């Protein structure tokens, strides 16, 4: 799945130093300018207080107007940055919801661990396969590991935390009832927003049933190989695909000579064509 990292909102710099400079310039200009102008205008000393009030009010209005003009150009940028931030938050929320849905619905056990090996998430498939609920395992060391598999687990943990993923490794763990479970493991580091490794992810496939079938087939193959009876197997087109050692001994042919050949090489000449037709029609049925 492609990464959906939310775009960073463009920083908006209000430039407080510039605002302070404008304020200082206007203040000094007003003080000296208004004082000079008022010095040229004769007025009754009784209204000095009122003049000072008008002077101060004028300073506040002029300064406020100047700062407003200065900041008005930044308002649109601030609004755009705010919209970008909201869009990033919405995208992040949507991505988190999608990943959470995949995590919950995944048919394979998936869980995450912190660097110390404590479980930080545990999906429903893990509950079904291993027997522990999320409430039982969250915040605790993984219960799947026994004393016999502890060293192997620590080796996996160290490898993944070093940034080296694991692909399709076969391992054995335990269920809640202590039954062993054969698994195929995929594991990779989990990184935080700064890119640092904050833990690791484990995805597992329960191969216990398929492993049992493979072991049964291996036992059957061993029995056929060791049987005293001569056994020959062909495909649907009558091409020999297998002969056991007893067949090699009985026929005098080696396996390399027979595999890929047609059984007609074994004809003795003691049976007529009708015999072989009947035999093959019976086998084909």
Short mmCIF file of C-alpha atoms in Angstrom, two decimals:
data_model
loop_
_atom_site.label_atom_id
_atom_site.label_comp_id
_atom_site.label_asym_id
_atom_site.label_seq_id
_atom_site.Cartn_x
_atom_site.Cartn_y
_atom_site.Cartn_z
CA UNK A 1 0.00 0.00 0.00
CA UNK A 2 1.43 3.41 -0.91
CA UNK A 3 2.29 5.76 1.91
CA UNK A 4 -0.19 8.59 2.55
CA UNK A 5 1.90 11.06 4.54
CA UNK A 6 -0.18 14.23 5.13
CA UNK A 7 1.34 17.29 3.42
CA UNK A 8 2.90 19.78 5.78
CA UNK A 9 1.10 23.08 6.05
CA UNK A 10 3.15 26.08 4.88
CA UNK A 11 4.43 28.00 7.90
CA UNK A 12 3.02 31.50 8.29
CA UNK A 13 5.41 34.03 9.81
CA UNK A 14 3.72 37.04 11.42
CA UNK A 15 7.09 38.88 11.81
CA UNK A 16 6.58 40.45 15.26
CA UNK A 17 9.83 42.40 14.87
CA UNK A 18 8.43 44.16 11.83
CA UNK A 19 5.22 45.02 13.70
CA UNK A 20 7.22 46.41 16.65
CA UNK A 21 9.37 48.50 14.31
CA UNK A 22 6.29 49.99 12.61
CA UNK A 23 4.79 50.76 16.03
CA UNK A 24 8.00 52.44 17.20
CA UNK A 25 8.36 54.52 14.04
CA UNK A 26 4.75 55.68 14.16
CA UNK A 27 5.01 56.43 17.89
CA UNK A 28 8.16 58.54 17.54
CA UNK A 29 6.83 60.34 14.48
CA UNK A 30 3.56 61.09 16.26
CA UNK A 31 5.21 62.32 19.41
CA UNK A 32 7.60 64.71 17.68
CA UNK A 33 5.27 65.59 14.83
CA UNK A 34 2.20 66.28 16.97
CA UNK A 35 4.25 68.21 19.49
CA UNK A 36 5.68 70.44 16.76
CA UNK A 37 2.28 71.00 15.14
CA UNK A 38 0.53 71.77 18.44
CA UNK A 39 3.31 74.19 19.34
CA UNK A 40 2.41 76.23 16.30
CA UNK A 41 -1.30 76.44 17.20
CA UNK A 42 -2.36 78.89 19.94
CA UNK A 43 -5.05 77.50 22.22
CA UNK A 44 -6.42 78.16 25.66
CA UNK A 45 -4.32 76.40 28.38
CA UNK A 46 -7.60 75.31 29.96
CA UNK A 47 -8.16 72.83 27.16
CA UNK A 48 -4.69 71.28 27.39
CA UNK A 49 -6.11 68.09 28.88
CA UNK A 50 -8.62 67.72 26.07
CA UNK A 51 -5.89 68.27 23.49
CA UNK A 52 -3.77 65.54 25.08
CA UNK A 53 -6.74 63.17 24.97
CA UNK A 54 -7.31 63.93 21.30
CA UNK A 55 -3.59 63.50 20.69
CA UNK A 56 -3.49 60.12 22.41
CA UNK A 57 -6.65 58.94 20.70
CA UNK A 58 -5.24 59.94 17.35
CA UNK A 59 -2.04 58.01 18.08
CA UNK A 60 -4.02 54.84 18.90
CA UNK A 61 -6.15 55.15 15.74
CA UNK A 62 -3.22 55.86 13.43
CA UNK A 63 -1.14 53.05 14.92
CA UNK A 64 -4.01 50.56 14.74
CA UNK A 65 -4.64 51.51 11.10
CA UNK A 66 -0.97 51.04 10.20
CA UNK A 67 -0.74 47.64 11.91
CA UNK A 68 -4.00 46.58 10.24
CA UNK A 69 -2.61 47.47 6.81
CA UNK A 70 0.60 45.63 7.64
CA UNK A 71 -1.16 42.45 8.75
CA UNK A 72 -3.96 42.46 6.18
CA UNK A 73 -1.63 41.02 3.56
CA UNK A 74 -0.86 38.09 5.86
CA UNK A 75 -4.52 37.26 6.56
CA UNK A 76 -4.98 35.40 3.27
CA UNK A 77 -1.80 33.39 3.87
CA UNK A 78 -2.97 32.56 7.38
CA UNK A 79 -6.32 31.40 5.98
CA UNK A 80 -4.62 29.25 3.34
CA UNK A 81 -2.32 27.70 5.94
CA UNK A 82 -5.29 26.99 8.16
CA UNK A 83 -7.10 25.28 5.26
CA UNK A 84 -4.01 23.22 4.42
CA UNK A 85 -3.77 22.14 8.04
CA UNK A 86 -7.43 21.11 8.10
CA UNK A 87 -6.97 19.17 4.83
CA UNK A 88 -3.90 17.43 6.22
CA UNK A 89 -5.79 16.48 9.38
CA UNK A 90 -8.74 15.17 7.33
CA UNK A 91 -6.44 13.15 5.07
CA UNK A 92 -4.59 11.76 8.05
CA UNK A 93 -7.91 10.81 9.67
CA UNK A 94 -9.11 9.08 6.48
CA UNK A 95 -5.84 7.20 6.08
CA UNK A 96 -5.89 6.11 9.72
CA UNK A 97 -9.48 4.88 9.33
CA UNK A 98 -8.56 2.92 6.18
CA UNK A 99 -5.53 1.31 7.80
CA UNK A 100 -7.55 0.55 10.92
CA UNK A 101 -10.22 -1.16 8.82
CA UNK A 102 -7.62 -3.26 7.02
CA UNK A 103 -6.03 -4.18 10.34
CA UNK A 104 -9.36 -5.29 11.81
CA UNK A 105 -10.56 -7.18 8.71
CA UNK A 106 -7.28 -8.90 7.79
CA UNK A 107 -7.62 -12.71 7.68
CA UNK A 108 -4.06 -13.15 8.99
CA UNK A 109 -2.91 -12.47 12.56
CA UNK A 110 -1.31 -9.00 12.73
CA UNK A 111 0.09 -7.32 15.80
CA UNK A 112 2.68 -4.70 16.71
CA UNK A 113 5.21 -4.58 19.53
CA UNK A 114 7.28 -1.84 21.12
CA UNK A 115 11.09 -2.13 21.13
CA UNK A 116 10.97 -4.02 24.45
CA UNK A 117 8.69 -6.69 22.93
CA UNK A 118 5.43 -5.55 24.58
CA UNK A 119 2.31 -5.83 22.43
CA UNK A 120 0.82 -2.51 21.31
CA UNK A 121 -1.91 -3.78 18.94
CA UNK A 122 -3.58 -7.15 18.34
CA UNK A 123 -6.12 -7.76 15.58
CA UNK A 124 -9.19 -10.09 15.66
CA UNK A 125 -7.44 -12.70 13.51
CA UNK A 126 -4.72 -12.96 16.16
CA UNK A 127 -7.44 -13.56 18.75
CA UNK A 128 -8.94 -16.36 16.62
CA UNK A 129 -5.65 -18.10 15.87
CA UNK A 130 -3.91 -17.80 19.23
CA UNK A 131 -6.83 -17.63 21.69
CA UNK A 132 -5.85 -14.51 23.66
CA UNK A 133 -8.05 -11.41 23.45
CA UNK A 134 -6.58 -7.95 22.87
CA UNK A 135 -7.48 -6.99 26.46
CA UNK A 136 -5.35 -9.88 27.75
CA UNK A 137 -2.19 -9.09 25.80
CA UNK A 138 -2.00 -5.33 25.21
CA UNK A 139 0.90 -3.81 27.13
CA UNK A 140 2.31 -7.22 28.06
CA UNK A 141 5.21 -9.25 26.59
CA UNK A 142 4.08 -11.51 23.76
CA UNK A 143 2.57 -14.70 25.23
CA UNK A 144 3.35 -16.72 22.09
CA UNK A 145 6.98 -17.22 23.05
CA UNK A 146 8.04 -20.09 25.31
CA UNK A 147 11.36 -20.69 27.02
CA UNK A 148 12.35 -22.92 24.08
CA UNK A 149 11.70 -20.19 21.51
CA UNK A 150 12.85 -17.17 23.56
CA UNK A 151 16.32 -16.97 21.98
CA UNK A 152 14.86 -17.19 18.49
CA UNK A 153 12.37 -14.41 19.28
CA UNK A 154 15.11 -12.17 20.67
CA UNK A 155 17.15 -12.70 17.52
CA UNK A 156 14.17 -11.72 15.37
CA UNK A 157 13.48 -8.66 17.54
CA UNK A 158 17.08 -7.45 17.32
CA UNK A 159 17.22 -8.01 13.56
CA UNK A 160 14.02 -6.09 12.84
CA UNK A 161 14.85 -3.24 15.22
CA UNK A 162 18.16 -2.94 13.33
CA UNK A 163 16.06 -2.16 10.24
CA UNK A 164 16.24 -5.60 8.58
CA UNK A 165 12.78 -6.99 7.65
CA UNK A 166 12.01 -10.71 7.77
CA UNK A 167 10.20 -12.39 4.89
CA UNK A 168 8.38 -15.73 5.09
CA UNK A 169 10.33 -17.36 7.92
CA UNK A 170 8.81 -20.53 9.37
CA UNK A 171 8.59 -20.53 13.16
CA UNK A 172 6.75 -22.40 15.91
CA UNK A 173 4.84 -20.58 18.66
CA UNK A 174 2.08 -21.59 21.10
CA UNK A 175 -1.65 -21.01 21.48
CA UNK A 176 -3.39 -20.07 24.71
CA UNK A 177 -4.10 -23.78 25.36
CA UNK A 178 -0.36 -24.49 24.97
CA UNK A 179 -0.79 -26.31 21.64
CA UNK A 180 2.07 -25.61 19.24
CA UNK A 181 1.21 -23.67 16.09
CA UNK A 182 3.32 -23.66 12.94
CA UNK A 183 3.56 -20.19 11.44
CA UNK A 184 5.03 -18.32 8.51
CA UNK A 185 6.28 -14.92 9.70
CA UNK A 186 6.73 -11.54 8.01
CA UNK A 187 8.12 -8.77 10.21
CA UNK A 188 9.26 -5.19 9.64
CA UNK A 189 10.16 -2.14 11.73
CA UNK A 190 7.48 0.48 12.51
CA UNK A 191 8.71 4.07 12.30
CA UNK A 192 7.34 7.20 13.96
CA UNK A 193 6.77 10.60 12.32
CA UNK A 194 10.48 11.44 12.64
CA UNK A 195 11.54 8.23 10.90
CA UNK A 196 12.89 6.61 14.06
CA UNK A 197 12.09 2.94 14.72
CA UNK A 198 9.35 2.88 17.37
CA UNK A 199 8.63 -0.87 17.34
CA UNK A 200 7.95 -3.65 14.90
CA UNK A 201 5.10 -5.33 13.06
CA UNK A 202 4.41 -9.07 12.84
CA UNK A 203 2.16 -10.70 10.24
CA UNK A 204 1.71 -14.44 10.59
CA UNK A 205 0.08 -17.24 8.59
CA UNK A 206 -1.07 -20.37 10.39
CA UNK A 207 0.43 -23.27 8.38
CA UNK A 208 -0.21 -25.96 10.98
CA UNK A 209 -2.72 -27.82 8.80
CA UNK A 210 -0.64 -27.62 5.63
CA UNK A 211 2.45 -28.70 7.54
CA UNK A 212 0.56 -31.75 8.84
CA UNK A 213 -0.44 -32.62 5.26
CA UNK A 214 3.16 -32.25 4.10
CA UNK A 215 4.36 -34.51 6.90
CA UNK A 216 1.70 -37.11 6.00
CA UNK A 217 2.79 -37.01 2.37
CA UNK A 218 6.41 -37.38 3.43
CA UNK A 219 5.52 -40.46 5.48
CA UNK A 220 3.56 -41.92 2.56
CA UNK A 221 6.43 -41.23 0.17
CA UNK A 222 8.85 -42.93 2.57
CA UNK A 223 6.56 -45.96 2.81
CA UNK A 224 6.30 -46.23 -0.99
CA UNK A 225 10.05 -45.88 -1.35
CA UNK A 226 10.69 -48.64 1.20
CA UNK A 227 7.91 -51.01 0.07
CA UNK A 228 8.85 -54.47 -1.16
CA UNK A 229 6.14 -54.30 -3.83
CA UNK A 230 7.06 -52.81 -7.20
CA UNK A 231 5.20 -49.53 -7.73
CA UNK A 232 4.97 -47.50 -10.94
CA UNK A 233 3.04 -44.23 -11.38
CA UNK A 234 2.17 -42.55 -14.68
CA UNK A 235 0.36 -39.35 -15.56
CA UNK A 236 -2.93 -39.23 -17.52
CA UNK A 237 -1.01 -39.54 -20.80
CA UNK A 238 0.68 -42.75 -19.66
CA UNK A 239 4.06 -41.12 -19.15
CA UNK A 240 5.99 -42.66 -16.27
CA UNK A 241 6.56 -40.12 -13.49
CA UNK A 242 7.71 -42.40 -10.67
CA UNK A 243 9.01 -45.88 -9.93
CA UNK A 244 10.11 -47.11 -6.54
CA UNK A 245 13.35 -49.00 -5.77
CA UNK A 246 11.46 -52.33 -5.70
CA UNK A 247 10.31 -51.70 -9.29
CA UNK A 248 13.88 -50.96 -10.34
CA UNK A 249 14.99 -54.25 -8.83
CA UNK A 250 12.15 -56.22 -10.42
CA UNK A 251 12.45 -54.68 -13.91
CA UNK A 252 16.17 -54.18 -14.14
CA UNK A 253 15.63 -50.60 -15.34
CA UNK A 254 16.87 -47.64 -13.36
CA UNK A 255 14.56 -44.79 -12.36
CA UNK A 256 16.43 -42.45 -14.70
CA UNK A 257 15.71 -44.79 -17.62
CA UNK A 258 12.00 -45.11 -16.88
CA UNK A 259 10.84 -41.66 -15.75
CA UNK A 260 9.55 -39.80 -18.80
CA UNK A 261 9.19 -42.97 -20.86
CA UNK A 262 6.04 -44.85 -21.89
CA UNK A 263 5.25 -48.15 -20.13
CA UNK A 264 5.35 -49.85 -23.52
CA UNK A 265 9.09 -50.24 -22.97
CA UNK A 266 8.15 -52.91 -20.43
CA UNK A 267 6.14 -55.06 -22.87
CA UNK A 268 7.20 -58.68 -22.66
CA UNK A 269 5.49 -59.87 -25.83
CA UNK A 270 3.55 -62.51 -23.90
CA UNK A 271 0.26 -60.50 -24.02
CA UNK A 272 -1.58 -59.52 -27.19
CA UNK A 273 -2.82 -56.03 -28.07
CA UNK A 274 -6.28 -56.71 -26.68
CA UNK A 275 -4.79 -57.26 -23.23
CA UNK A 276 -3.19 -53.80 -23.21
CA UNK A 277 -6.30 -52.11 -24.59
CA UNK A 278 -8.38 -53.64 -21.80
CA UNK A 279 -5.78 -52.69 -19.19
CA UNK A 280 -5.61 -49.02 -20.28
CA UNK A 281 -9.35 -48.64 -20.65
CA UNK A 282 -9.77 -50.01 -17.13
CA UNK A 283 -7.14 -47.60 -15.75
CA UNK A 284 -8.64 -44.66 -17.62
CA UNK A 285 -12.07 -45.40 -16.11
#
